[in-house]
Coordinates of C-alpha atoms and ligand atoms in Angstrom, one line a residue:
X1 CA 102.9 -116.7 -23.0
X2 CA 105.0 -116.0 -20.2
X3 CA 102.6 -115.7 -17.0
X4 CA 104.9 -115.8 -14.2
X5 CA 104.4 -112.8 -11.8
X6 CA 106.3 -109.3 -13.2
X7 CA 107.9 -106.8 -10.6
X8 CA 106.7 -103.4 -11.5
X9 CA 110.0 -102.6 -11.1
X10 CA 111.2 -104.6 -14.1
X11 CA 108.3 -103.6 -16.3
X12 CA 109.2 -100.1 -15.7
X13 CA 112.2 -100.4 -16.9
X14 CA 112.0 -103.2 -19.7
X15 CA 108.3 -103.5 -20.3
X16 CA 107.3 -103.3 -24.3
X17 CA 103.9 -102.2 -25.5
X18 CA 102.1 -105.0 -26.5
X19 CA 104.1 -107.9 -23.5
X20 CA 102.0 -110.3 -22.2
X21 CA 102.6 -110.3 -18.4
X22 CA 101.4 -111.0 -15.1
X23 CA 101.2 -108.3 -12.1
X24 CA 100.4 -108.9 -8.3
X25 CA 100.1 -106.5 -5.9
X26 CA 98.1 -104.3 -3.6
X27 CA 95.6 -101.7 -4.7
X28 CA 96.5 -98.1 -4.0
X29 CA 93.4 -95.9 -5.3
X30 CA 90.8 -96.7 -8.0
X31 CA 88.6 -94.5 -10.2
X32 CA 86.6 -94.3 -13.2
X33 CA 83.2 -94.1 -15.2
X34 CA 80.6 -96.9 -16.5
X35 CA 82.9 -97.0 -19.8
X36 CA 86.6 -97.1 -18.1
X37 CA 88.3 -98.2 -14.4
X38 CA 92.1 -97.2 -13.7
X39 CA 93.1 -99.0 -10.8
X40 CA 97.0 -97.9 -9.6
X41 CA 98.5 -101.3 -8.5
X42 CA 101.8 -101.2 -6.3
X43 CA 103.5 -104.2 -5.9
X44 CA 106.5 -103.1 -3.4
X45 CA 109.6 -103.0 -5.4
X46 CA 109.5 -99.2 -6.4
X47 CA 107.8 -95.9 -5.4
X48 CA 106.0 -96.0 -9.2
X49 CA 102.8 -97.8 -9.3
X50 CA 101.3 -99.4 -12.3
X51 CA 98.4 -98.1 -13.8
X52 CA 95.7 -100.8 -14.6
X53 CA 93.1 -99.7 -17.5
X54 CA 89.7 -102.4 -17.3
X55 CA 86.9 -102.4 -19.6
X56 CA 83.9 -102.8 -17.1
X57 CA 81.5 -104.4 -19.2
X58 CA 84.4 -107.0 -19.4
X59 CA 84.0 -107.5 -16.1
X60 CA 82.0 -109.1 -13.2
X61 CA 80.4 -106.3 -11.1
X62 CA 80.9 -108.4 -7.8
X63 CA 84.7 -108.4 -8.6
X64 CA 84.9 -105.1 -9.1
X65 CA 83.3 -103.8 -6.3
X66 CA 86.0 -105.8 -4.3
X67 CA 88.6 -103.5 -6.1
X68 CA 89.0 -101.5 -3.1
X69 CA 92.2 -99.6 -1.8
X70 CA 94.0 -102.4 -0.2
X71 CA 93.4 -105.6 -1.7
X72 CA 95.2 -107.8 -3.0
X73 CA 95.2 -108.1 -7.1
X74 CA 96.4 -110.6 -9.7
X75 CA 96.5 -109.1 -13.2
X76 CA 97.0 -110.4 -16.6
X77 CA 97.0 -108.2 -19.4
X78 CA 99.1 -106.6 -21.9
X79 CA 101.0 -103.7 -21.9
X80 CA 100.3 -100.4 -24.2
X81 CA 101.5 -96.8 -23.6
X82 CA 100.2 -95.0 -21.1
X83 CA 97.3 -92.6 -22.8
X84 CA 97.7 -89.6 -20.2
X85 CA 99.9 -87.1 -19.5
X86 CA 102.3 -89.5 -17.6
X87 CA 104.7 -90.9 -19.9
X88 CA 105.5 -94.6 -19.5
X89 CA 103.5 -97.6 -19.8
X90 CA 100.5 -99.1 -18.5
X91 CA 98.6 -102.3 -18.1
X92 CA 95.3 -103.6 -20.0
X93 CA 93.6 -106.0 -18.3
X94 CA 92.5 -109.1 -19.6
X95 CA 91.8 -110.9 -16.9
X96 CA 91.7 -110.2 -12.6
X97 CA 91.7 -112.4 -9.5
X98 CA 91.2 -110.2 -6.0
X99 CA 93.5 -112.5 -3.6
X100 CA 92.7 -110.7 -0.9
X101 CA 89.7 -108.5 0.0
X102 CA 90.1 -105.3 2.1
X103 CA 87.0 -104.2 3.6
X104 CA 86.9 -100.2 2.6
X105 CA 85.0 -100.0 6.0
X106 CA 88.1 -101.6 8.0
X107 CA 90.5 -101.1 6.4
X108 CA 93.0 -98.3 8.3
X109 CA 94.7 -97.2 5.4
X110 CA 92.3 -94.8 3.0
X111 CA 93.8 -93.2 -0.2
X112 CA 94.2 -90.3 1.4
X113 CA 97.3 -88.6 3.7
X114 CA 97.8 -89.8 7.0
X115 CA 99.6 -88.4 10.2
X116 CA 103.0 -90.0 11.2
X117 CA 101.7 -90.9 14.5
X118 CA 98.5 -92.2 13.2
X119 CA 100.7 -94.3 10.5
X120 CA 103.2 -95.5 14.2
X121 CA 99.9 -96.9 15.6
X122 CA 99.8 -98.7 12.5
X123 CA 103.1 -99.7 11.9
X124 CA 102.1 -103.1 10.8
X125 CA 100.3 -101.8 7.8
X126 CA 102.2 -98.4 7.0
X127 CA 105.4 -100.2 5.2
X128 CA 101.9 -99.9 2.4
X129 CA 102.5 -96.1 2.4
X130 CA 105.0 -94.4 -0.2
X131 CA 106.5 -93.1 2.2
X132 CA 107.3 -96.1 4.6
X133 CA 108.3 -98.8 1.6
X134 CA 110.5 -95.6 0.3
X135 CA 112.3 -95.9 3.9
X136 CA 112.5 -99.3 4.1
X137 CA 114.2 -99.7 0.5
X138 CA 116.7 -97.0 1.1
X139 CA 116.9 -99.0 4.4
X140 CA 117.8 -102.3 2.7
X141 CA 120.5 -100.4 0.4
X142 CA 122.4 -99.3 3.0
X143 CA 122.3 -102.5 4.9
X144 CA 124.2 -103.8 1.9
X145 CA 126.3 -101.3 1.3
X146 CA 127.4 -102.0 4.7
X147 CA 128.6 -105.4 4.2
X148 CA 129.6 -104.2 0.6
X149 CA 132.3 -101.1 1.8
X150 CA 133.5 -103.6 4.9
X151 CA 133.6 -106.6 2.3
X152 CA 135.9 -104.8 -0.2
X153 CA 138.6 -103.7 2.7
X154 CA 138.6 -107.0 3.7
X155 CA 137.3 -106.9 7.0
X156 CA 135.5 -109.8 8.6
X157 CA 132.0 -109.4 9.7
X158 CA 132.4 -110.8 13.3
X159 CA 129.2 -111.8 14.9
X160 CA 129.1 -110.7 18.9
X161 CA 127.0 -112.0 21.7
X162 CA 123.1 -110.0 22.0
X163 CA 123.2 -111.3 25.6
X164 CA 126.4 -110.3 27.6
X165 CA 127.6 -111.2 31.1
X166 CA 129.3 -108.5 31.4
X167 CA 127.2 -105.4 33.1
X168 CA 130.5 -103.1 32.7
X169 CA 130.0 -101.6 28.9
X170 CA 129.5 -98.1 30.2
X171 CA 127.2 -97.1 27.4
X172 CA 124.3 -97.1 29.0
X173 CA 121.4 -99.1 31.4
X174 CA 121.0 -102.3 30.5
X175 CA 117.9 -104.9 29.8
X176 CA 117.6 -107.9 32.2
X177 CA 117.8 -111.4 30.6
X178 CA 116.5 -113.5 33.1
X179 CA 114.4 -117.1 33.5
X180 CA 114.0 -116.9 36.9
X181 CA 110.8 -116.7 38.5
X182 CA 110.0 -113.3 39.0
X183 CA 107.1 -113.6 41.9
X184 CA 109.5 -115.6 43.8
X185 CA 112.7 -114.7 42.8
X186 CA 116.3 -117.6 44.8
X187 CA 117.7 -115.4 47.4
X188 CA 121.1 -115.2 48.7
X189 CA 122.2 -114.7 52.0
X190 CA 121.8 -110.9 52.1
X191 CA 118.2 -111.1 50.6
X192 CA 119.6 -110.0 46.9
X193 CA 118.3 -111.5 44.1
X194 CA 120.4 -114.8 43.5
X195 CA 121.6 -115.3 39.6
X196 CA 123.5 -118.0 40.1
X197 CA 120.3 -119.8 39.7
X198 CA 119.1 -117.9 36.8
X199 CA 119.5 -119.5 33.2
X200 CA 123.4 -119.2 32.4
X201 CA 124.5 -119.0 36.2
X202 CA 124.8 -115.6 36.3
X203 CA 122.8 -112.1 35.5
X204 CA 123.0 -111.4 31.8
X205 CA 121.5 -108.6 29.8
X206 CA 121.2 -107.2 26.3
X207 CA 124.0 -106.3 24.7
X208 CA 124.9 -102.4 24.7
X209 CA 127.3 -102.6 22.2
X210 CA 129.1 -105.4 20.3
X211 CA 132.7 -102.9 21.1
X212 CA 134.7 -105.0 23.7
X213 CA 134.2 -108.6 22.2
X214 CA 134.4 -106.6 18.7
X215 CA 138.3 -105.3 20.0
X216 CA 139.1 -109.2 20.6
X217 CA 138.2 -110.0 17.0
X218 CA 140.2 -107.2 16.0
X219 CA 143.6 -108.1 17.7
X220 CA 143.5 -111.7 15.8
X221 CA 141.8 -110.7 12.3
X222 CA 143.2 -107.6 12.2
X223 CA 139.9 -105.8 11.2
X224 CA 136.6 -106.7 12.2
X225 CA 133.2 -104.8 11.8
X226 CA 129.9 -106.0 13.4
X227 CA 126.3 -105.3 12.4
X228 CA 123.6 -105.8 14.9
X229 CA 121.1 -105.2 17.2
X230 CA 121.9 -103.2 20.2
X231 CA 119.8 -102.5 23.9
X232 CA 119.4 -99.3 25.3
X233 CA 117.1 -99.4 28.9
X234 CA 117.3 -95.5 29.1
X235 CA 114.2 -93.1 29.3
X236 CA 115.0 -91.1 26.3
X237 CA 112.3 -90.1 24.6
X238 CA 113.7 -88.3 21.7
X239 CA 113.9 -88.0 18.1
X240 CA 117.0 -89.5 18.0
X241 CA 117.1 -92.1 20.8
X242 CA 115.8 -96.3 20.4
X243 CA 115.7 -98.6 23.1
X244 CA 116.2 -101.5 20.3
X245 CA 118.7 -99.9 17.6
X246 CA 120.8 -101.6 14.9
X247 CA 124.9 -100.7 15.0
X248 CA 128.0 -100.7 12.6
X249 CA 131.0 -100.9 14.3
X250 CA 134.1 -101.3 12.9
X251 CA 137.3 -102.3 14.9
X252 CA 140.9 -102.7 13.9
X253 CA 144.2 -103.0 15.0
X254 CA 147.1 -100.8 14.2
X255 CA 144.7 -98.2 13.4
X256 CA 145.1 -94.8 15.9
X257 CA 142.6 -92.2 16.1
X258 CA 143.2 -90.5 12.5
X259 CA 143.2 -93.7 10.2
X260 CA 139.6 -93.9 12.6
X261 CA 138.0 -91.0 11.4
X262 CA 139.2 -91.0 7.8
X263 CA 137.4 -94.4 8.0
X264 CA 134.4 -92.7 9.3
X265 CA 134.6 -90.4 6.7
X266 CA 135.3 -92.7 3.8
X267 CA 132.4 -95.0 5.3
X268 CA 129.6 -92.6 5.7
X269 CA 130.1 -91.1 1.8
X270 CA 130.3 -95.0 0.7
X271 CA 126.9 -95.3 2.1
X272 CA 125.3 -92.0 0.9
X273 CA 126.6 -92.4 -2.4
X274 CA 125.4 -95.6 -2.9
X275 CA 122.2 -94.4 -1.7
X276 CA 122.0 -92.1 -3.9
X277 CA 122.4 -94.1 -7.1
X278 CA 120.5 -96.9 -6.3
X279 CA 117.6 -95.2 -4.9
X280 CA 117.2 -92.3 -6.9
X281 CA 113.3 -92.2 -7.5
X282 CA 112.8 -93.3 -3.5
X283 CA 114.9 -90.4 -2.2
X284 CA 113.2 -88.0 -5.1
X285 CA 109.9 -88.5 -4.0
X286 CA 111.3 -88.0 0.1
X287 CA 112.8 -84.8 -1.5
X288 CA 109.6 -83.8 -2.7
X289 CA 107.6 -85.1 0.7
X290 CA 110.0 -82.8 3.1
X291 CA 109.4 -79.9 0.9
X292 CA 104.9 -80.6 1.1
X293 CA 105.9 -81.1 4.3
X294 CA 108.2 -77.8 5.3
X295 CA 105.2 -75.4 3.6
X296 CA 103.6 -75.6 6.3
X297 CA 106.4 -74.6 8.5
X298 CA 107.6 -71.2 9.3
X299 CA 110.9 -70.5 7.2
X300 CA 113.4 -70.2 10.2
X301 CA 112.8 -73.8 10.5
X302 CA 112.9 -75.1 6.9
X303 CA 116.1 -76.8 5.2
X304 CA 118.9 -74.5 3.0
X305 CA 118.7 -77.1 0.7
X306 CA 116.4 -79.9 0.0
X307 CA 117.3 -83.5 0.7
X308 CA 118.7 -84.6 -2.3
X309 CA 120.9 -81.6 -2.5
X310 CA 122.2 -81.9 1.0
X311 CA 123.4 -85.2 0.5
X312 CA 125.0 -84.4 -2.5
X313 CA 126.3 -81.7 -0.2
X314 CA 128.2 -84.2 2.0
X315 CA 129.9 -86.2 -0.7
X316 CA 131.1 -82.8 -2.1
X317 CA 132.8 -81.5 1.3
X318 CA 135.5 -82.7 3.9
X319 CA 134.2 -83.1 6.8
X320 CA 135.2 -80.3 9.7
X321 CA 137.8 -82.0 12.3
X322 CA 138.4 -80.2 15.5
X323 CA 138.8 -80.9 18.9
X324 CA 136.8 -80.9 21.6
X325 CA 138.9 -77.4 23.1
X326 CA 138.3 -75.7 20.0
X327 CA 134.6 -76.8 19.8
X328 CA 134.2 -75.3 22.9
X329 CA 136.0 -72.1 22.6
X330 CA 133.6 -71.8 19.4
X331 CA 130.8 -72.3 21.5
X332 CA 132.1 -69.3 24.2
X333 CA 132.2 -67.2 21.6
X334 CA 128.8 -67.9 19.4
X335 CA 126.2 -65.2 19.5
X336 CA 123.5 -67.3 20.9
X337 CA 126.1 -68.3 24.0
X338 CA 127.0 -64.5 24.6
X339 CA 122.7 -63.8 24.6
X340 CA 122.4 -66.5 26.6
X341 CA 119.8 -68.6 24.2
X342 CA 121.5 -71.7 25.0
X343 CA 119.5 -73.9 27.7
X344 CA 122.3 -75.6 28.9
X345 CA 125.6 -73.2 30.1
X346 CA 128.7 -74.1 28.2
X347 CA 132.1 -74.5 29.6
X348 CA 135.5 -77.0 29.4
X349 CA 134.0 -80.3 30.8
X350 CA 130.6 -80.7 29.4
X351 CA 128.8 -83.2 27.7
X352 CA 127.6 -81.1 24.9
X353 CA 124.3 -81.1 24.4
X354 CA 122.1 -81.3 21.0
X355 CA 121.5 -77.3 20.8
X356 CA 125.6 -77.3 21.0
X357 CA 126.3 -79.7 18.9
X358 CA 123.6 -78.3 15.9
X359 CA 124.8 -74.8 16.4
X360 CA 128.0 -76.2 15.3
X361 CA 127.4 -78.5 12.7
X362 CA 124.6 -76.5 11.3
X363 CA 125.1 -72.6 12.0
X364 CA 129.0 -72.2 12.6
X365 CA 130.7 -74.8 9.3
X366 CA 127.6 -75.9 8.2
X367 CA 129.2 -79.1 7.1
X368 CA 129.8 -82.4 9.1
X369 CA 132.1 -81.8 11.3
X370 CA 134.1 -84.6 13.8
X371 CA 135.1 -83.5 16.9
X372 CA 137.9 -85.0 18.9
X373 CA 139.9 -85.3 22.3
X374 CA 137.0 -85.1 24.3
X375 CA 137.4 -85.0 28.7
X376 CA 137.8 -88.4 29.7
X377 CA 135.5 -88.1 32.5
X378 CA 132.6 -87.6 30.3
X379 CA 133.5 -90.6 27.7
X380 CA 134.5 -94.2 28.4
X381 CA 136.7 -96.4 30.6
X382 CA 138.4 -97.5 27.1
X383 CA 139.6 -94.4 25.0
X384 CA 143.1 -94.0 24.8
X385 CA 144.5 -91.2 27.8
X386 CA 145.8 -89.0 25.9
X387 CA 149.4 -87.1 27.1
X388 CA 147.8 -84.0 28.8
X389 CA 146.1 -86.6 31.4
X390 CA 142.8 -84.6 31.0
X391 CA 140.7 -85.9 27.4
X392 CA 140.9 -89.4 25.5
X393 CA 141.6 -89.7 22.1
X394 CA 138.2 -90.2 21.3
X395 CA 135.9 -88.7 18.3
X396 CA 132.2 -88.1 17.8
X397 CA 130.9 -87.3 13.8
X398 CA 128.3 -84.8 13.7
X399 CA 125.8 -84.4 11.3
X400 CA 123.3 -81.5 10.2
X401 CA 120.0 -82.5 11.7
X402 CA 120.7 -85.4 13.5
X403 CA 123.7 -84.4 16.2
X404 CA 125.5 -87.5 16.9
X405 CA 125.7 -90.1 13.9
X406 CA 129.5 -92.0 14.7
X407 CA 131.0 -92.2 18.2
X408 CA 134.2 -93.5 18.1
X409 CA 138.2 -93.5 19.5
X410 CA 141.3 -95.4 19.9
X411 CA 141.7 -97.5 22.4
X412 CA 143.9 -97.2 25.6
X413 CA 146.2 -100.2 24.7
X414 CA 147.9 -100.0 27.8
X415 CA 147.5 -102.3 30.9
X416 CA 148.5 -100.4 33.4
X417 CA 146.8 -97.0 32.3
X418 CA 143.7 -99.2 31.0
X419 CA 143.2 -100.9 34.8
X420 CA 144.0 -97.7 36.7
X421 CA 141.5 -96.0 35.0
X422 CA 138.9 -99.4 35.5
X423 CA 139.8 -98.9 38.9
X424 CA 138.5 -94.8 39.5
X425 CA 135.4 -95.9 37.5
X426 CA 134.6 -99.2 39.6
X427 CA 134.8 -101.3 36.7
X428 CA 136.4 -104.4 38.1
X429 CA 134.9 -107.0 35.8
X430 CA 136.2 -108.2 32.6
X431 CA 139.4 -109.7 33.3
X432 CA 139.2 -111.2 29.6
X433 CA 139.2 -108.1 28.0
X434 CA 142.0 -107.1 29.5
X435 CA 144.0 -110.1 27.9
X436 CA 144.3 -108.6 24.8
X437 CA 146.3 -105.9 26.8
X438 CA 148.2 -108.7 28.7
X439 CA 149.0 -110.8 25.6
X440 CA 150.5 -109.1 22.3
X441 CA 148.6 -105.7 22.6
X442 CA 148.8 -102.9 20.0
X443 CA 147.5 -99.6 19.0
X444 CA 143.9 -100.0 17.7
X445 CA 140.5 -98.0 16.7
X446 CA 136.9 -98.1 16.2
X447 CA 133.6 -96.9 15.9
X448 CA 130.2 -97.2 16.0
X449 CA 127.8 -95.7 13.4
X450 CA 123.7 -95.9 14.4
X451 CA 122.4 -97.2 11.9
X452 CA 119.1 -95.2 12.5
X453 CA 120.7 -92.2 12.7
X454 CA 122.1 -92.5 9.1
X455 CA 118.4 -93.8 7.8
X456 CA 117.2 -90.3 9.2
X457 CA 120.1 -88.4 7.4
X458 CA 119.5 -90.0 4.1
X459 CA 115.6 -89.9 4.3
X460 CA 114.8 -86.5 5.3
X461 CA 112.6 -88.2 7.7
X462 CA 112.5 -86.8 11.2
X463 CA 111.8 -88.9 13.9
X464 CA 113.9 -92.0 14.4
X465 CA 111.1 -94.4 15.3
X466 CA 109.4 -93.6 11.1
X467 CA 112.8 -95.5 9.7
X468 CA 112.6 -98.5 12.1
X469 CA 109.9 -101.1 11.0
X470 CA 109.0 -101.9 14.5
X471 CA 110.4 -99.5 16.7
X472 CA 110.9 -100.3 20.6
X473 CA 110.7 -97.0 23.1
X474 CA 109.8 -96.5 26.5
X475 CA 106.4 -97.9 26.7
X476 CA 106.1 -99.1 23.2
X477 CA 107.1 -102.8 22.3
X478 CA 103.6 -103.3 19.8
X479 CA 104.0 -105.4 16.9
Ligands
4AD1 O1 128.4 -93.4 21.1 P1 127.9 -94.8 21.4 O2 127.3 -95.1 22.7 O3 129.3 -95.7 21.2 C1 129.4 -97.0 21.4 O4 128.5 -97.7 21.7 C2 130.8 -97.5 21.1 N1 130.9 -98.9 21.7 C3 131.0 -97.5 19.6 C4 132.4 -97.9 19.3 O5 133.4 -97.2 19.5 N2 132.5 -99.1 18.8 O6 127.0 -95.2 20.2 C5 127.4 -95.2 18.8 C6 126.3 -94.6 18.0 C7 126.0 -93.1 18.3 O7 126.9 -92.3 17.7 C8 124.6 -93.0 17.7 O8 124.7 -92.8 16.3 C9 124.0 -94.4 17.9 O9 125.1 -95.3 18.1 N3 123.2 -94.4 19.1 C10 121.8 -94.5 19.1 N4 121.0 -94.6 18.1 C11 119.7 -94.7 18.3 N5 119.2 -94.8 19.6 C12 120.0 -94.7 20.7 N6 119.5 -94.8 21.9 C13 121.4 -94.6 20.4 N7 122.5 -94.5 21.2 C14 123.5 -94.4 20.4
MG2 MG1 128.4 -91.5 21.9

């Protein structure tokens, strides 16, 4: 008799009436009469949960009243067809260990529907929810299509520093790394704060962005991408904004700004495709969740199309590419611009914000949509000046929903424009960044995608701290 431990997921799929197997797990709801107990059993490794039929005059009564939503179950039995309306199979049990109790007093999560923000507060137990382990699955897929897609094209996963010297990223504040003493800090001569003393001999923080040691990578391997954790230290407290968020970003040489965004392009549908057939059942029962979810809401504020269909959606269409003049002159002319709904004025020069960006993407093509050639002075030190001295070749992808998914340009390759333009933004650091420039520079590209922001697109899910095990934001580190 083969007793090793069977993932539901497997039984689903291959399971026979009449298999002897083993089935651990956690214990989602229980029910039943003096004659007959179900107990639903879910085990982690798909959405489905097993349905667990007892005899309880077969059992001890102290053992089942320890049954309890939560608790930990070993279960040997063997499977027969399930006798209800749900097709499929379910389990007979011969024989039940509880492995771990859960107090039904205690424990936080009841078999019944719980607030997001009650579920945040108990982020160490809601990965038990359908919900979160849906999230966290579709999560995992797309970490490995990551490495898959980057894999294939032959790029090399480069691994960059989490804790920089260099306080000169521009892409945002930063977090202090520091061992020093922090009631009695060294002082220097002028009363500042003396780093030279601190752990490496010098102030470090967290890494913004893995970008600048990422373009060294590139101009010897030819293409790199990174994957990791990046810092953010600003008060954002958004829907779309981490302080502690994870990062693609792809770099490579001889690459200029179009080769950049068909990447983009190619990159994103790569990941929702391969979403899509891996995690079908996952991102049908998220369909189904954000359409229990939009009842309640008033119409004007509901999706056109359901999840599933809007990522289908994507893969089916080109994305939009404009630039940043056109975007604007779109804007000028939108209805809610010339009734003045929008908060923020539009005009050449500004940072668009989210109510621009969404009326693009989601009333004007309805369709992704990059936009490119932005001003320089509201982009970075880095993007390639582009011939009419006033934008950078630089591209942002925008998606419906979420605003913002890729930032992204080519890089000013040249030493003299790159330090002129270090110098009007007081960036005087990095001398060995600029060495790719001094020795054997060339055109090149790249990108970053948030990972979080493509976790939100592809679960339906709206706030960016629900597809995040442990998310950091201003005043919350728990966990
Ligand atoms: O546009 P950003 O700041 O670009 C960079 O950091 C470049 N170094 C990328 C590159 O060219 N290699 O950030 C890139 C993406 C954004 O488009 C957004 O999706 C995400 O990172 N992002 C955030 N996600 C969650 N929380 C935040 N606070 C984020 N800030 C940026
Ligand atoms: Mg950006």
């Amino acid at each position: 008799m083969p007793l090793n431990r069977t993932k539901i997921v497997t039984l689903i799929s291959e399971g026979k009436e009449g298999d002897e197997i083993v089935v651990k797990g956690w214990v989602r709801t229980k029910r039943g009469s003096k004659n007959v107990v179900f107990i639903s059993l879910n085990d982690g490794s798909t959405i489905t949960n097993l349905q667990i039929v007892a005899d309880p005059n077969h059992f001890d009564e102290d053992l089942l009243k320890d049954i309890t939503t939560g608790a930990a179950l070993s279960v040997s039995g063997s499977l027969v067809s399930s006798q209800g309306s749900g097709q499929g199979i379910e389990l007979n049990a011969q024989s039940i260990t509880v492995l771990g109790k859960a107090d039904a007093l205690d424990y936080p999560l009841q078999p019944k529907k719980h607030s997001f923000e009650f579920l945040r507060e108990h982020a160490h137990l809601r990965m038990r929810t359908n919900t979160f382990s849906a999230v966290m699955r579709i999560r995992n897929v797309a970490a490995f299509a990551v490495h898959e897609f980057f894999h294939k094209k032959g790029f090399v996963y480069l691994h960059t520093p989490i804790i920089t010297g260099s306080d000169a990223e521009g892409a945002g504040e930063m977090f202090r790394v520091t061992t020093l003493d922090l009631k009695q800090p060294p002082l220097d001569e002028h009363g500042d704060i003396n780093f030279s003393e601190d752990f490496f001999g010098k102030a470090t923080n967290l890494t913004v962005s893995g970008q600048l040691e990422g373009e060294l990578g590139a101009m010897a391997l030819g293409e790199i991408y990174t994957f990791g954790p990046t810092f953010r230290a600003e008060n954002s407290n958004t829907t779309r904004h981490l302080s502690e968020f994870w990062m693609i970003e792809p770099e490579m040489a001889f690459y200029e700004l179009k080769e950049d965004m068909d990447l983009a392009e190619e990159f994103l549908k790569y990941l929702i495709k391969e979403v899509v057939s891996k995690c079908e059942d996952d991102i049908t029962f998220l369909t189904k969740r954000e359409l229990d979810e939009e009842k309640t809401k008033p119409q004007n504020q509901r999706h056109e199309l359901n999840l599933k269909e809007r990522l289908q959606f994507v893969l089916d269409n080109e994305f939009v590419r404009i630039n940043y003049t056109e975007a604007i002159d779109i804007l000028l002319q939108s209805k809610p611009n010339k009734k003045g709904k929008f908060t923020y004025p539009v005009a050449w020069g500004i940072d668009m914000q989210s109510e621009h960006e969404r009326y693009l993407v989601e009333k004007h093509f309805k369709k992704p949509v990059i936009i490119t050639d932005y001003p320089k002075d509201i982009k970075a030190f880095y993007m390639k000046q582009n011939e009419d001295g006033k934008t950078v070749a630089a591209m942002d992808v925008l998606f419906p929903g979420i605003g913002e998914i890729v930032g992204g340009s080519q890089r000013e390759e040249n030493l003299e424009k790159l330090t002129a333009r270090m110098e009007e933004m007081g960036i005087n650091e990095l001398d060995w960044y600029l060495d790719t420039r001094r020795f054997g520079t060339a055109p090149h590209s790249g990108f970053g995608l948030g990972f979080e922001r493509f976790i939100l697109f592809v679960t339906g899910m709206s706030n960016i701290r629900d597809v995040i095990p442990f998310p950091r934001t201003p005043n919350n580190a728990e966990f």
